[in-house]
Tab-separated table of C-alpha atoms in Angstrom:
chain	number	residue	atom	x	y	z
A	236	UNK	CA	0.000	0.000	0.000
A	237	UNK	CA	1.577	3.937	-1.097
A	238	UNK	CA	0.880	5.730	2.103
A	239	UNK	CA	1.997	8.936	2.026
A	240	UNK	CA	3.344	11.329	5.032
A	241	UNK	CA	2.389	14.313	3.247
A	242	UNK	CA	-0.056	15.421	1.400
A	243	UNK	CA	-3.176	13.741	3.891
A	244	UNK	CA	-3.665	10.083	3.308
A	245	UNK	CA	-7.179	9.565	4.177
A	246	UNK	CA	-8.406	6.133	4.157
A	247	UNK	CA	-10.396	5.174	1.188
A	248	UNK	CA	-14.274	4.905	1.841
A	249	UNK	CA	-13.903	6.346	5.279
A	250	UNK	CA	-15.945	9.780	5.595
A	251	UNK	CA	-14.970	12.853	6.232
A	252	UNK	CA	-16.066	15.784	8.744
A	253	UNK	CA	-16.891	19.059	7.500
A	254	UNK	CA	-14.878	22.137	9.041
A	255	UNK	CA	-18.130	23.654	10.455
A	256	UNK	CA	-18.699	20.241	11.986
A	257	UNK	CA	-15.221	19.948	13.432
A	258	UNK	CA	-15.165	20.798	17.583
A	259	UNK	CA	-12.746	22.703	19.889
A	260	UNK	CA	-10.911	20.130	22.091
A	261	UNK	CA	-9.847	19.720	25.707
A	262	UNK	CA	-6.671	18.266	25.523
A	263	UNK	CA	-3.630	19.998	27.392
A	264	UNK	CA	0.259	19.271	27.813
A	265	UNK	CA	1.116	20.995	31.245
A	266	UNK	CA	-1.808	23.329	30.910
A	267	UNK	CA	-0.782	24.363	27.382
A	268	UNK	CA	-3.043	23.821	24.333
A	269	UNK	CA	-1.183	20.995	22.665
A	270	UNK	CA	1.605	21.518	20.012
A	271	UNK	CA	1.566	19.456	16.532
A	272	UNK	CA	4.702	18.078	17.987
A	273	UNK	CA	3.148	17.045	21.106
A	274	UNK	CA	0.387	15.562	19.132
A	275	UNK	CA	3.274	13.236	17.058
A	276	UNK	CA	4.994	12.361	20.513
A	277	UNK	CA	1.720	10.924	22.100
A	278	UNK	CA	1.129	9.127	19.008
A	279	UNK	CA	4.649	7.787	18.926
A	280	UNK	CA	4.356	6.851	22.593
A	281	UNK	CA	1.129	5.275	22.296
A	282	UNK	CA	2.212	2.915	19.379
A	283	UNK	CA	5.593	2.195	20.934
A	284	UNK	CA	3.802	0.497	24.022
A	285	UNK	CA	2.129	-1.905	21.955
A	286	UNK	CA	5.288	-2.735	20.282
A	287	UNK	CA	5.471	-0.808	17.129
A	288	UNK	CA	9.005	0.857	16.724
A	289	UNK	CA	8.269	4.285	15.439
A	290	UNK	CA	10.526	3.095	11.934
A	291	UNK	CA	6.953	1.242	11.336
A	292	UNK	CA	4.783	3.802	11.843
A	293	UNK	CA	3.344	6.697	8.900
A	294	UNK	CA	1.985	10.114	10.445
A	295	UNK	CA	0.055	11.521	7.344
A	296	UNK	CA	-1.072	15.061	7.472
A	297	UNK	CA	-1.552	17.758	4.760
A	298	UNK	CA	1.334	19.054	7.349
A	299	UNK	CA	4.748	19.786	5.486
A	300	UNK	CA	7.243	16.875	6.420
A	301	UNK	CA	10.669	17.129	7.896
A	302	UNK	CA	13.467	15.007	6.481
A	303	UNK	CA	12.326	12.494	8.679
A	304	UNK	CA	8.442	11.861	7.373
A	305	UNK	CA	7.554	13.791	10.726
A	306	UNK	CA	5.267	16.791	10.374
A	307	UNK	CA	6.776	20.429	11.283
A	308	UNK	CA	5.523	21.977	14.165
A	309	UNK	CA	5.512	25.661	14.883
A	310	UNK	CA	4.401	26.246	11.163
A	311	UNK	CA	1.268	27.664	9.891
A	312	UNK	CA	-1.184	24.868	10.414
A	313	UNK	CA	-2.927	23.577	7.562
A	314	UNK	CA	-6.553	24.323	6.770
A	315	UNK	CA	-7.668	20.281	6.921
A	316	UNK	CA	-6.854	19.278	10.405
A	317	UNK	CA	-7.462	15.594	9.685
A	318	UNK	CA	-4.571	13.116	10.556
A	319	UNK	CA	-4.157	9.601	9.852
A	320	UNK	CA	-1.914	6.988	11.483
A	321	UNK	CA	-0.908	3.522	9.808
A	322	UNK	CA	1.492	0.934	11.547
A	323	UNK	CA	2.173	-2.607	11.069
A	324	UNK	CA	1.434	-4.782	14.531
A	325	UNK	CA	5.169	-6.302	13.316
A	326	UNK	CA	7.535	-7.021	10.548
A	327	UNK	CA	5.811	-9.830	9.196
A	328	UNK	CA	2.833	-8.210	8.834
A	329	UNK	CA	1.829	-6.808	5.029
A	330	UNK	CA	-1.378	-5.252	5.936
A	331	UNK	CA	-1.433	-1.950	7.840
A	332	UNK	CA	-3.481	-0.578	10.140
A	333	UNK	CA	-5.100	2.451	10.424
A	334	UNK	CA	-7.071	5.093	12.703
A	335	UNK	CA	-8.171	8.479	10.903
A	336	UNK	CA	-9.206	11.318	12.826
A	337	UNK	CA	-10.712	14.662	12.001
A	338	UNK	CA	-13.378	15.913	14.055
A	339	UNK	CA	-11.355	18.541	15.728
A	340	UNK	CA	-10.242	22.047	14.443
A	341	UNK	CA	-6.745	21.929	15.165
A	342	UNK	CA	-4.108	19.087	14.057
A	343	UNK	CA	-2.243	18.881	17.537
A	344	UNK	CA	-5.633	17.646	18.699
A	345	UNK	CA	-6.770	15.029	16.420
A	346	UNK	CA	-3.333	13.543	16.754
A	347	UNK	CA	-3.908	13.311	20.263
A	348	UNK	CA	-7.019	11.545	20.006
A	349	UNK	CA	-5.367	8.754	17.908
A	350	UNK	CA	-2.933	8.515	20.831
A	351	UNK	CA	-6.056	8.195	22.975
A	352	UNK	CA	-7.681	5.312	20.703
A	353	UNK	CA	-4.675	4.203	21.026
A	354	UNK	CA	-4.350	3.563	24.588
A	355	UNK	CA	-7.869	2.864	25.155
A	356	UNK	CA	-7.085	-0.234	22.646
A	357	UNK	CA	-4.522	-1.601	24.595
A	358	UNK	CA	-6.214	-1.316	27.625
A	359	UNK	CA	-8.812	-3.402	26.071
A	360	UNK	CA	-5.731	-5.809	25.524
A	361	UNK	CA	-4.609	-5.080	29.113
A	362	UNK	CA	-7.945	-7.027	30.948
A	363	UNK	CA	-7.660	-9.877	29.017
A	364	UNK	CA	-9.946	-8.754	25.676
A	365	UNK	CA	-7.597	-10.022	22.967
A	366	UNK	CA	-10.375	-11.131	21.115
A	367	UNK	CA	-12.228	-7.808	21.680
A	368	UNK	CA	-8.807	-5.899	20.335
A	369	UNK	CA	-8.318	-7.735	17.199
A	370	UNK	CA	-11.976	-7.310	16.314
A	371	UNK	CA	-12.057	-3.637	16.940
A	372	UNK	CA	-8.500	-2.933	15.103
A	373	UNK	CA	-10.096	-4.997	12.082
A	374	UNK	CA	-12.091	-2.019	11.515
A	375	UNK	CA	-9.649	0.496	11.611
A	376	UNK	CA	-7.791	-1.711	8.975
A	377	UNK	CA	-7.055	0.427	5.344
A	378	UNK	CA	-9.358	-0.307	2.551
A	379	UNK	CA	-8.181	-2.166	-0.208
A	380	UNK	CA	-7.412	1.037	-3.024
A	381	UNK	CA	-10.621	1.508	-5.180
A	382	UNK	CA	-7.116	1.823	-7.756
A	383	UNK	CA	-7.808	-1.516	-9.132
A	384	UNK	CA	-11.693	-1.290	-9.623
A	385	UNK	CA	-11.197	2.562	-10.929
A	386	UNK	CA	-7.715	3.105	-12.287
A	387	UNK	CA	-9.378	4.958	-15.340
A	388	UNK	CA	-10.948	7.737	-13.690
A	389	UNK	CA	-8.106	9.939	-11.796
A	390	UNK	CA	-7.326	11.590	-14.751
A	391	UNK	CA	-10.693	12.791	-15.517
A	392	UNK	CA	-11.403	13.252	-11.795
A	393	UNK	CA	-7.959	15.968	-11.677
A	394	UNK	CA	-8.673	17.542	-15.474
A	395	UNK	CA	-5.983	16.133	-16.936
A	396	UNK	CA	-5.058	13.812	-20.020
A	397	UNK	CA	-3.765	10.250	-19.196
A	398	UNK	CA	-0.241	10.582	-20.503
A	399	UNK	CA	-0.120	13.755	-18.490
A	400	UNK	CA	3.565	14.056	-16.887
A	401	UNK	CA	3.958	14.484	-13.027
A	402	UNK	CA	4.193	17.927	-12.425
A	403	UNK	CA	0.830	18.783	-14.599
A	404	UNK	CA	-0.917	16.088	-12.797
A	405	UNK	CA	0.682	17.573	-9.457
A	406	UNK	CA	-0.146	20.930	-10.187
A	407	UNK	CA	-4.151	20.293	-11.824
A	408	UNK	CA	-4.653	18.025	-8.312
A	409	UNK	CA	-2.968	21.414	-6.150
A	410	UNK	CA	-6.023	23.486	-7.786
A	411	UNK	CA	-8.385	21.208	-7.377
A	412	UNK	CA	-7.023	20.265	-3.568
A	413	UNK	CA	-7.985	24.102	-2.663
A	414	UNK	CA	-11.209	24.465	-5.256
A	415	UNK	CA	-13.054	21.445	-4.344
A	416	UNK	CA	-11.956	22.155	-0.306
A	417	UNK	CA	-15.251	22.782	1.875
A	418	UNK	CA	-13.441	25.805	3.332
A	419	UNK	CA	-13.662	27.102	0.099
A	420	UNK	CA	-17.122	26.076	-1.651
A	421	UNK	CA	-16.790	22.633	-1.938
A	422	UNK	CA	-18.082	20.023	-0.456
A	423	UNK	CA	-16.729	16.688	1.274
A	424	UNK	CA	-17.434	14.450	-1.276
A	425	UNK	CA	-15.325	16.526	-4.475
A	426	UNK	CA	-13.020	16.809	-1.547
A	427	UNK	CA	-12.454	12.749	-1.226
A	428	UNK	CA	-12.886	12.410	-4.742
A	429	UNK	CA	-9.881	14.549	-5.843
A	430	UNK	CA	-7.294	13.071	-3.038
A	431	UNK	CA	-8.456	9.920	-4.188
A	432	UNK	CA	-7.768	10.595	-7.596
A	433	UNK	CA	-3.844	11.513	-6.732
A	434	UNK	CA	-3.551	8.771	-4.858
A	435	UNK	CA	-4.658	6.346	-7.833
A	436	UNK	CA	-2.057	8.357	-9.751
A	437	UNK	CA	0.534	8.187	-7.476
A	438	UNK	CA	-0.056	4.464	-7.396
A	439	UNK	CA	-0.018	4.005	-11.164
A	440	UNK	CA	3.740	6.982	-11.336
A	441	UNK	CA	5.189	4.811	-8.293
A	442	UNK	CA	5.126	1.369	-10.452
């Protein structure tokens, strides 16, 4: 599976909130609002005590990356908030995982409540609900890309021809990132459609 750091990775067939859906959040580091950074850490932390080294782990944000895949913090935050965090449970594991978060207006805070999924998920694990914990992380698991049932639609989808090199395609799906965004007139769906749509052409560039 491509997963990319940056721009947003959201899960395919997973729904999206709208910004004037999205809620202020409680969550504090030492009586601070929390920092993107902060946001990574708990994620980091959360993932690392249920065994996942952080090497295994993708932070995907619409958040400019550092050399390290990591988002910046203590830039201008991005207008979608969302976050999504993949792992794999362990090395022999092809399939990752996935929780997706957006229903809160600032990235630091839907971060941290993937860390708190997190936890609450191993605690599950904690009182003896295995069982319980491999059911509920089944549903967090990525879709299968709609790439191979709709490989001949991104083009049309971004306004582009098919033999279109990367930096058109880059640049169409840039405009129609910000058109198609419901901060600025469009709606949720056109939004999904049009990351979907790079991410079938990413798919398709990468091979």
């Amino acid at each position: 599976m491509n997963v990319s750091n940056h721009p947003l990775h959201w899960p395919a067939g997973w729904s999206r909130t709208a910004s004037s859906d999205q809620k202020d959040a409680n969550f504090k580091h030492q009586g601070r609002r929390l920092t993107i950074a902060d946001g990574i850490t708990r994620v980091l932390e959360a993932l690392r005590k249920m065994g996942v080294p952080s090497w295994n782990v993708i932070i995907s944000t619409n958040m400019a990356v550092r050399g390290d895949g990591l988002p910046y913090s203590g830039r201008r935050p991005p207008e979608d908030t969302g976050a999504a965090v993949y792992w794999r449970p362990d090395q022999n594991s092809e399939a990752y995982q996935c929780i997706a978060i957006d229903q809160y207006n600032r990235l630091g805070d839907n971060l941290a409540a993937i860390a708190g999924t997190l936890d609450a998920l191993r605690a599950v694990e904690r009182w003896g609900g295995a069982k319980i914990l491999q059911r509920a992380t089944a549903g967090f698991k990525e879709l299968p890309s709609s790439a191979s049932t709709n490989a001949s639609s991104w083009w049309a989808v971004l306004g582009v021809t098919q033999g279109a090199d990367f930096d058109t395609v880059r640049a169409a799906y840039q405009q129609k990132r910000k058109s198609t965004h419901p901060d600025h007139g469009g709606t949720t769906e056109q939004f999904q459609a049009v990351q979907q749509a790079w991410r079938q052409f990413q798919e398709q560039y990468d091979d």
